[in-house]
């Protein structure tokens, strides 16, 4: 089989594995159907390509205007190749009127209309001389300027909008889409790398660092507004052009009033799945000093739901102890990064040594520590130990 046939077979197998979506909106199904349609279009199987694009549009998120725009572009191209010019023009008019007046859309509308020997009033004429066009001299000037307009229209349109590289903002050049999400547009590999490092690795759904709307994060590293550090904010949307995220945060600790601000990705720290040490609890003081992972957050009560089962293995039986979810406040949590304690694993060569936590692994339920010698110098780094063998001695509890 050719590479295209293999691709079609792979996408069909993936759709069979996924099964029918539970809800109409499913970005996973929409993306897979888009890829399968592109394979059919490359094979010139236009009827199947059109069917895939229609299903992809049906399952697409109505708020994702970029994805909707590209799906309408693909359907217009297929219908134009099939000879359905009215259908192709319908998709292009939808983009022009509902999404944005892009130069690419304008050029395609003109191309389809020229094939139909038709002219719509949808795209305004750049020149309108009124009755003066009957004057021969004015007509000559108009014809001269009209010949110059195609060169100007590559960078300027009647609406002032056009598709541009997300990194360097250049327009009127050949552009490429991100192969993973088919949304971001670049003009070169250099711009793609630059945009990936600055923002796209946080907005591309295939990235392990993907940040989606509705997630909660903690503000860190602000220099000009230090009083906002450690506040918990909710992601509203990504501003990919500006390389920032629009977040929602409380105006006051007492009132439930919120405001929206923009923050750079490096000023946002993930909350869910983070390992913490429980600290200074009054009513459930038996949990103090234990490790837990954050699994939820309630913005109204400003309490975190933590799972105290993380690493709470019984030293004698090796079974899990504790159950359920514990609700605590931010002042009852200590970050495990930089936390000092003593290794109490009798089977380890480092037993009795002081260690500092460098990182944690929630999947393996282990801490990554660096071990210190008696004089305080570094003895070993990147040592993985179970939390039950890390004796954390917290402060006196209130």
Short mmCIF file of C-alpha atoms in Angstrom, two decimals:
data_model
loop_
_atom_site.label_atom_id
_atom_site.label_comp_id
_atom_site.label_asym_id
_atom_site.label_seq_id
_atom_site.Cartn_x
_atom_site.Cartn_y
_atom_site.Cartn_z
CA UNK A 1 0.00 0.00 0.00
CA UNK A 2 1.01 3.61 -0.53
CA UNK A 3 1.62 5.95 2.39
CA UNK A 4 -1.79 7.58 1.79
CA UNK A 5 -3.60 4.20 1.90
CA UNK A 6 -1.79 3.30 5.10
CA UNK A 7 -2.81 6.63 6.59
CA UNK A 8 -6.47 6.10 5.68
CA UNK A 9 -6.40 2.60 7.17
CA UNK A 10 -4.73 3.87 10.36
CA UNK A 11 -7.28 6.65 10.86
CA UNK A 12 -10.16 4.21 10.19
CA UNK A 13 -8.73 1.82 12.79
CA UNK A 14 -8.34 4.68 15.26
CA UNK A 15 -11.98 5.74 14.78
CA UNK A 16 -13.10 2.13 15.34
CA UNK A 17 -11.07 2.05 18.55
CA UNK A 18 -12.49 5.35 19.79
CA UNK A 19 -16.06 4.32 18.99
CA UNK A 20 -18.92 6.81 18.62
CA UNK A 21 -18.43 10.00 20.68
CA UNK A 22 -20.44 10.34 23.88
CA UNK A 23 -21.38 13.93 22.94
CA UNK A 24 -21.74 15.71 19.61
CA UNK A 25 -18.71 17.94 20.26
CA UNK A 26 -15.54 15.83 20.23
CA UNK A 27 -12.29 17.48 19.20
CA UNK A 28 -10.55 14.10 19.05
CA UNK A 29 -13.04 12.69 16.52
CA UNK A 30 -13.03 15.99 14.60
CA UNK A 31 -9.22 15.99 14.30
CA UNK A 32 -9.04 12.32 13.22
CA UNK A 33 -11.78 12.84 10.60
CA UNK A 34 -9.99 15.94 9.29
CA UNK A 35 -6.75 13.95 8.81
CA UNK A 36 -8.61 11.11 7.15
CA UNK A 37 -10.33 13.57 4.81
CA UNK A 38 -6.98 15.11 3.84
CA UNK A 39 -5.69 11.62 2.97
CA UNK A 40 -8.75 10.97 0.77
CA UNK A 41 -8.30 14.37 -0.90
CA UNK A 42 -4.65 13.58 -1.59
CA UNK A 43 -5.79 10.32 -3.18
CA UNK A 44 -8.38 12.30 -5.21
CA UNK A 45 -11.22 10.31 -3.63
CA UNK A 46 -13.24 13.52 -3.35
CA UNK A 47 -16.61 12.08 -2.27
CA UNK A 48 -15.11 10.33 0.76
CA UNK A 49 -12.98 13.39 1.52
CA UNK A 50 -16.08 15.60 1.54
CA UNK A 51 -17.91 13.14 3.81
CA UNK A 52 -15.03 13.18 6.31
CA UNK A 53 -14.85 17.00 6.32
CA UNK A 54 -18.61 17.25 6.93
CA UNK A 55 -18.41 14.86 9.90
CA UNK A 56 -15.35 16.70 11.26
CA UNK A 57 -17.29 19.98 11.12
CA UNK A 58 -20.26 18.33 12.88
CA UNK A 59 -18.08 17.21 15.82
CA UNK A 60 -15.99 20.42 15.93
CA UNK A 61 -16.21 22.81 18.88
CA UNK A 62 -18.36 25.81 17.80
CA UNK A 63 -16.00 28.14 19.67
CA UNK A 64 -12.92 27.00 17.73
CA UNK A 65 -13.15 29.46 14.85
CA UNK A 66 -9.74 28.54 13.38
CA UNK A 67 -10.70 24.86 13.04
CA UNK A 68 -14.11 25.76 11.58
CA UNK A 69 -12.49 28.12 9.08
CA UNK A 70 -10.08 25.45 7.80
CA UNK A 71 -12.85 22.84 7.52
CA UNK A 72 -14.95 25.22 5.41
CA UNK A 73 -11.88 25.92 3.25
CA UNK A 74 -11.36 22.17 2.68
CA UNK A 75 -15.04 21.61 1.80
CA UNK A 76 -15.04 24.53 -0.66
CA UNK A 77 -11.93 23.14 -2.41
CA UNK A 78 -13.46 19.66 -2.76
CA UNK A 79 -16.80 20.98 -4.01
CA UNK A 80 -14.98 23.23 -6.49
CA UNK A 81 -13.09 20.22 -7.83
CA UNK A 82 -16.37 18.28 -8.05
CA UNK A 83 -17.91 21.11 -10.08
CA UNK A 84 -20.34 22.19 -7.35
CA UNK A 85 -19.45 25.88 -7.57
CA UNK A 86 -22.56 27.06 -5.72
CA UNK A 87 -21.67 24.82 -2.78
CA UNK A 88 -18.03 25.99 -2.79
CA UNK A 89 -19.14 29.65 -2.82
CA UNK A 90 -21.52 28.99 0.09
CA UNK A 91 -18.65 27.82 2.34
CA UNK A 92 -16.47 30.77 1.37
CA UNK A 93 -19.29 33.25 2.05
CA UNK A 94 -19.75 31.64 5.49
CA UNK A 95 -16.06 32.34 6.31
CA UNK A 96 -16.29 35.90 4.95
CA UNK A 97 -19.46 36.83 6.84
CA UNK A 98 -19.17 34.80 10.07
CA UNK A 99 -15.46 34.35 10.82
CA UNK A 100 -13.35 37.06 9.17
CA UNK A 101 -12.55 38.85 5.95
CA UNK A 102 -9.27 37.18 5.03
CA UNK A 103 -7.41 37.87 1.80
CA UNK A 104 -7.23 34.13 1.06
CA UNK A 105 -11.02 33.91 1.31
CA UNK A 106 -11.47 36.95 -0.95
CA UNK A 107 -9.18 35.50 -3.63
CA UNK A 108 -11.03 32.17 -3.59
CA UNK A 109 -14.42 33.90 -3.84
CA UNK A 110 -13.21 35.82 -6.89
CA UNK A 111 -11.84 32.63 -8.44
CA UNK A 112 -15.10 30.70 -7.99
CA UNK A 113 -17.17 33.64 -9.24
CA UNK A 114 -15.00 33.95 -12.35
CA UNK A 115 -15.76 30.31 -13.14
CA UNK A 116 -19.47 31.02 -12.66
CA UNK A 117 -19.31 34.25 -14.72
CA UNK A 118 -20.90 35.87 -11.70
CA UNK A 119 -20.08 38.92 -9.56
CA UNK A 120 -21.36 39.43 -6.03
CA UNK A 121 -21.56 42.62 -4.00
CA UNK A 122 -20.08 40.70 -1.06
CA UNK A 123 -16.56 42.04 -1.70
CA UNK A 124 -16.60 45.84 -2.20
CA UNK A 125 -14.71 47.27 -5.15
CA UNK A 126 -11.52 49.03 -4.03
CA UNK A 127 -12.24 51.91 -6.44
CA UNK A 128 -15.54 53.66 -7.00
CA UNK A 129 -15.44 56.68 -9.28
CA UNK A 130 -19.22 57.02 -9.73
CA UNK A 131 -20.24 58.82 -12.93
CA UNK A 132 -16.66 59.88 -13.65
CA UNK A 133 -15.88 56.39 -14.97
CA UNK A 134 -17.68 57.39 -18.19
CA UNK A 135 -15.02 59.95 -18.77
CA UNK A 136 -12.31 58.42 -20.96
CA UNK A 137 -9.45 60.02 -19.06
CA UNK A 138 -10.76 58.81 -15.70
CA UNK A 139 -11.35 55.35 -17.15
CA UNK A 140 -7.73 55.22 -18.29
CA UNK A 141 -6.52 56.18 -14.80
CA UNK A 142 -8.90 53.62 -13.24
CA UNK A 143 -7.63 50.81 -15.50
CA UNK A 144 -4.02 51.67 -14.65
CA UNK A 145 -4.73 51.61 -10.92
CA UNK A 146 -6.72 48.37 -11.18
CA UNK A 147 -3.67 46.66 -12.70
CA UNK A 148 -1.65 47.75 -9.66
CA UNK A 149 -4.21 46.52 -7.12
CA UNK A 150 -3.33 42.80 -7.19
CA UNK A 151 0.18 43.68 -6.00
CA UNK A 152 -1.22 45.83 -3.21
CA UNK A 153 -3.87 43.31 -2.17
CA UNK A 154 -1.24 40.79 -1.12
CA UNK A 155 -0.62 42.88 1.98
CA UNK A 156 -3.83 44.95 2.28
CA UNK A 157 -7.49 43.98 1.97
CA UNK A 158 -10.72 45.92 2.26
CA UNK A 159 -11.18 44.64 5.82
CA UNK A 160 -7.53 45.02 6.84
CA UNK A 161 -7.35 41.31 7.86
CA UNK A 162 -5.22 38.57 6.40
CA UNK A 163 -3.60 35.33 7.47
CA UNK A 164 -0.17 36.01 8.91
CA UNK A 165 2.69 34.06 10.44
CA UNK A 166 2.06 33.75 14.19
CA UNK A 167 5.69 34.54 15.01
CA UNK A 168 6.94 37.25 12.61
CA UNK A 169 3.44 38.50 11.60
CA UNK A 170 4.36 38.48 7.89
CA UNK A 171 1.55 38.20 5.37
CA UNK A 172 1.45 37.64 1.64
CA UNK A 173 3.91 34.72 1.86
CA UNK A 174 3.48 30.95 1.71
CA UNK A 175 2.26 29.71 5.09
CA UNK A 176 2.23 26.27 6.73
CA UNK A 177 -0.02 24.79 9.42
CA UNK A 178 1.09 22.98 12.57
CA UNK A 179 0.93 19.26 11.68
CA UNK A 180 -0.27 18.30 15.17
CA UNK A 181 -3.27 20.64 15.60
CA UNK A 182 -3.66 22.21 12.11
CA UNK A 183 -4.35 25.63 13.71
CA UNK A 184 -1.14 27.62 14.10
CA UNK A 185 0.31 29.16 10.93
CA UNK A 186 4.02 29.68 10.22
CA UNK A 187 6.14 30.89 7.33
CA UNK A 188 9.33 28.97 8.22
CA UNK A 189 10.87 26.39 10.55
CA UNK A 190 12.56 29.21 12.47
CA UNK A 191 9.23 30.90 13.22
CA UNK A 192 7.68 27.55 14.13
CA UNK A 193 10.44 26.88 16.67
CA UNK A 194 10.17 30.39 18.09
CA UNK A 195 6.37 30.17 18.50
CA UNK A 196 6.60 26.67 20.01
CA UNK A 197 8.96 27.83 22.75
CA UNK A 198 6.99 30.98 23.55
CA UNK A 199 3.34 29.85 23.52
CA UNK A 200 2.35 27.00 21.20
CA UNK A 201 3.73 24.18 23.36
CA UNK A 202 1.13 25.29 25.93
CA UNK A 203 -1.79 25.61 23.45
CA UNK A 204 -1.19 22.59 21.16
CA UNK A 205 -3.46 19.72 22.24
CA UNK A 206 -0.80 17.13 21.41
CA UNK A 207 1.74 18.72 23.80
CA UNK A 208 2.37 17.30 27.27
CA UNK A 209 2.41 20.91 28.55
CA UNK A 210 -1.08 21.64 27.12
CA UNK A 211 -3.04 24.20 29.16
CA UNK A 212 -6.79 24.19 28.53
CA UNK A 213 -9.52 26.63 29.52
CA UNK A 214 -11.01 25.95 32.94
CA UNK A 215 -7.81 24.59 34.52
CA UNK A 216 -6.55 26.13 37.78
CA UNK A 217 -2.96 27.33 38.16
CA UNK A 218 -0.89 29.14 40.79
CA UNK A 219 0.82 32.47 40.01
CA UNK A 220 4.60 32.42 40.47
CA UNK A 221 7.58 34.60 39.63
CA UNK A 222 5.87 37.99 39.23
CA UNK A 223 8.31 40.84 39.87
CA UNK A 224 6.25 44.00 39.30
CA UNK A 225 3.13 42.71 41.16
CA UNK A 226 4.61 40.42 43.80
CA UNK A 227 1.44 40.58 45.95
CA UNK A 228 -0.32 38.39 43.33
CA UNK A 229 2.20 35.54 43.66
CA UNK A 230 0.75 32.28 45.09
CA UNK A 231 -2.80 33.28 44.11
CA UNK A 232 -4.88 30.61 42.39
CA UNK A 233 -6.32 31.62 39.01
CA UNK A 234 -8.56 29.95 36.40
CA UNK A 235 -7.54 29.83 32.73
CA UNK A 236 -10.09 31.64 30.52
CA UNK A 237 -8.41 31.43 27.11
CA UNK A 238 -5.07 31.64 25.33
CA UNK A 239 -3.95 34.83 23.58
CA UNK A 240 -1.67 33.17 21.04
CA UNK A 241 -0.89 36.39 19.17
CA UNK A 242 0.32 38.02 22.38
CA UNK A 243 1.98 34.87 23.76
CA UNK A 244 -0.05 35.06 26.99
CA UNK A 245 -3.00 33.49 28.81
CA UNK A 246 -6.11 35.34 29.94
CA UNK A 247 -6.84 34.26 33.52
CA UNK A 248 -9.59 34.98 36.03
CA UNK A 249 -8.62 35.88 39.58
CA UNK A 250 -10.38 37.18 42.71
CA UNK A 251 -10.32 40.91 43.37
CA UNK A 252 -10.74 40.43 47.10
CA UNK A 253 -10.38 37.57 49.55
CA UNK A 254 -13.72 38.47 51.20
CA UNK A 255 -15.86 39.29 48.15
CA UNK A 256 -16.53 36.87 45.30
CA UNK A 257 -15.66 39.49 42.68
CA UNK A 258 -13.34 38.43 39.88
CA UNK A 259 -11.26 40.24 37.28
CA UNK A 260 -9.38 39.12 34.19
CA UNK A 261 -5.66 39.66 33.64
CA UNK A 262 -3.08 38.32 31.18
CA UNK A 263 -0.06 36.31 32.29
CA UNK A 264 2.90 34.72 30.54
CA UNK A 265 3.19 30.88 30.66
CA UNK A 266 6.29 30.99 32.89
CA UNK A 267 4.21 32.74 35.57
CA UNK A 268 1.75 29.82 35.82
CA UNK A 269 2.40 26.71 37.88
CA UNK A 270 0.27 23.57 37.58
CA UNK A 271 -1.82 22.68 40.64
CA UNK A 272 -3.60 19.38 39.92
CA UNK A 273 -1.35 16.37 40.41
CA UNK A 274 1.19 18.38 42.42
CA UNK A 275 2.64 16.70 45.50
CA UNK A 276 2.54 18.65 48.78
CA UNK A 277 3.20 18.09 52.46
CA UNK A 278 0.22 18.64 54.79
CA UNK A 279 1.04 21.31 57.34
CA UNK A 280 -0.48 22.88 60.50
CA UNK A 281 -3.90 21.21 60.45
CA UNK A 282 -5.94 21.64 63.67
CA UNK A 283 -8.94 19.33 63.35
CA UNK A 284 -7.13 16.51 61.54
CA UNK A 285 -3.69 16.93 63.02
CA UNK A 286 -2.87 13.23 62.47
CA UNK A 287 -2.39 14.11 58.77
CA UNK A 288 0.30 16.71 59.50
CA UNK A 289 3.62 15.84 57.90
CA UNK A 290 2.05 13.42 55.42
CA UNK A 291 2.40 13.71 51.65
CA UNK A 292 -0.63 14.20 49.39
CA UNK A 293 -1.51 15.12 45.80
CA UNK A 294 -3.86 17.96 44.85
CA UNK A 295 -6.87 16.65 42.90
CA UNK A 296 -9.42 19.52 42.99
CA UNK A 297 -10.01 23.17 43.91
CA UNK A 298 -13.15 25.05 44.97
CA UNK A 299 -12.88 28.78 44.11
CA UNK A 300 -15.84 29.69 46.37
CA UNK A 301 -14.48 28.15 49.58
CA UNK A 302 -10.83 28.49 48.41
CA UNK A 303 -10.12 24.97 49.58
CA UNK A 304 -8.03 22.31 47.89
CA UNK A 305 -9.08 18.69 47.65
CA UNK A 306 -6.03 16.51 48.31
CA UNK A 307 -5.55 12.76 48.25
CA UNK A 308 -3.67 11.76 51.42
CA UNK A 309 -3.09 8.24 50.02
CA UNK A 310 0.00 9.37 48.10
CA UNK A 311 2.86 7.26 49.41
CA UNK A 312 1.01 6.34 52.62
CA UNK A 313 2.08 2.71 52.57
CA UNK A 314 2.09 0.81 55.85
CA UNK A 315 5.72 0.02 56.67
CA UNK A 316 4.88 -3.42 58.06
CA UNK A 317 2.23 -4.77 55.68
CA UNK A 318 2.86 -2.64 52.58
CA UNK A 319 -0.88 -1.93 52.27
CA UNK A 320 -2.57 1.40 51.64
CA UNK A 321 -3.81 3.32 54.68
CA UNK A 322 -6.30 6.16 54.78
CA UNK A 323 -9.12 6.78 52.33
CA UNK A 324 -11.21 9.58 50.87
CA UNK A 325 -10.43 13.19 50.06
CA UNK A 326 -9.20 15.83 52.49
CA UNK A 327 -10.16 19.52 52.11
CA UNK A 328 -7.45 21.96 53.23
CA UNK A 329 -6.50 25.60 52.71
CA UNK A 330 -3.42 26.94 50.97
CA UNK A 331 -1.72 27.79 54.30
CA UNK A 332 -1.97 24.10 55.23
CA UNK A 333 0.23 23.04 52.30
CA UNK A 334 4.00 22.98 51.97
CA UNK A 335 5.73 22.46 48.64
CA UNK A 336 7.84 19.31 48.74
CA UNK A 337 10.45 20.88 46.45
CA UNK A 338 13.31 21.91 48.71
CA UNK A 339 11.80 20.10 51.73
CA UNK A 340 14.44 18.62 54.06
CA UNK A 341 14.07 15.37 55.95
CA UNK A 342 15.82 12.20 57.02
CA UNK A 343 15.98 8.88 55.14
CA UNK A 344 14.76 6.06 57.41
CA UNK A 345 14.95 3.12 55.00
CA UNK A 346 17.03 0.51 56.83
CA UNK A 347 17.73 -1.31 53.57
CA UNK A 348 19.27 1.76 51.93
CA UNK A 349 22.92 2.75 52.02
CA UNK A 350 21.77 6.30 52.78
CA UNK A 351 19.71 5.48 55.89
CA UNK A 352 19.98 8.17 58.56
CA UNK A 353 21.23 10.76 56.06
CA UNK A 354 19.67 14.20 55.59
CA UNK A 355 18.07 14.62 52.15
CA UNK A 356 16.45 17.47 50.18
CA UNK A 357 13.55 16.83 47.81
CA UNK A 358 14.34 17.82 44.21
CA UNK A 359 11.24 16.48 42.44
CA UNK A 360 8.38 13.99 42.75
CA UNK A 361 6.79 11.33 40.57
CA UNK A 362 3.07 10.87 41.17
CA UNK A 363 2.81 7.87 38.84
CA UNK A 364 5.54 5.90 40.59
CA UNK A 365 4.68 7.44 43.99
CA UNK A 366 8.27 8.26 44.81
CA UNK A 367 10.33 11.31 45.76
CA UNK A 368 13.53 12.29 43.96
CA UNK A 369 16.04 13.59 46.52
CA UNK A 370 19.65 14.66 46.84
CA UNK A 371 21.49 13.17 49.82
CA UNK A 372 23.80 15.27 51.98
CA UNK A 373 26.83 14.10 53.94
CA UNK A 374 27.41 14.94 57.61
CA UNK A 375 29.32 18.13 56.76
CA UNK A 376 26.48 19.31 54.47
CA UNK A 377 28.19 18.59 51.15
CA UNK A 378 26.42 16.76 48.32
CA UNK A 379 26.76 13.00 48.61
CA UNK A 380 24.36 11.78 45.89
CA UNK A 381 21.63 13.25 43.64
CA UNK A 382 18.60 11.91 41.75
CA UNK A 383 17.97 9.24 44.39
CA UNK A 384 14.41 7.84 44.29
CA UNK A 385 12.82 6.82 47.59
CA UNK A 386 9.30 5.99 48.73
CA UNK A 387 7.63 8.75 50.79
CA UNK A 388 7.18 6.38 53.75
CA UNK A 389 10.98 6.27 54.07
CA UNK A 390 11.32 10.07 54.11
CA UNK A 391 10.86 11.38 57.66
CA UNK A 392 9.63 14.94 57.43
CA UNK A 393 9.73 16.79 60.76
CA UNK A 394 7.24 19.67 60.48
CA UNK A 395 7.08 22.76 62.68
CA UNK A 396 5.02 22.85 65.86
CA UNK A 397 1.40 22.82 64.83
CA UNK A 398 -0.99 25.62 65.76
#
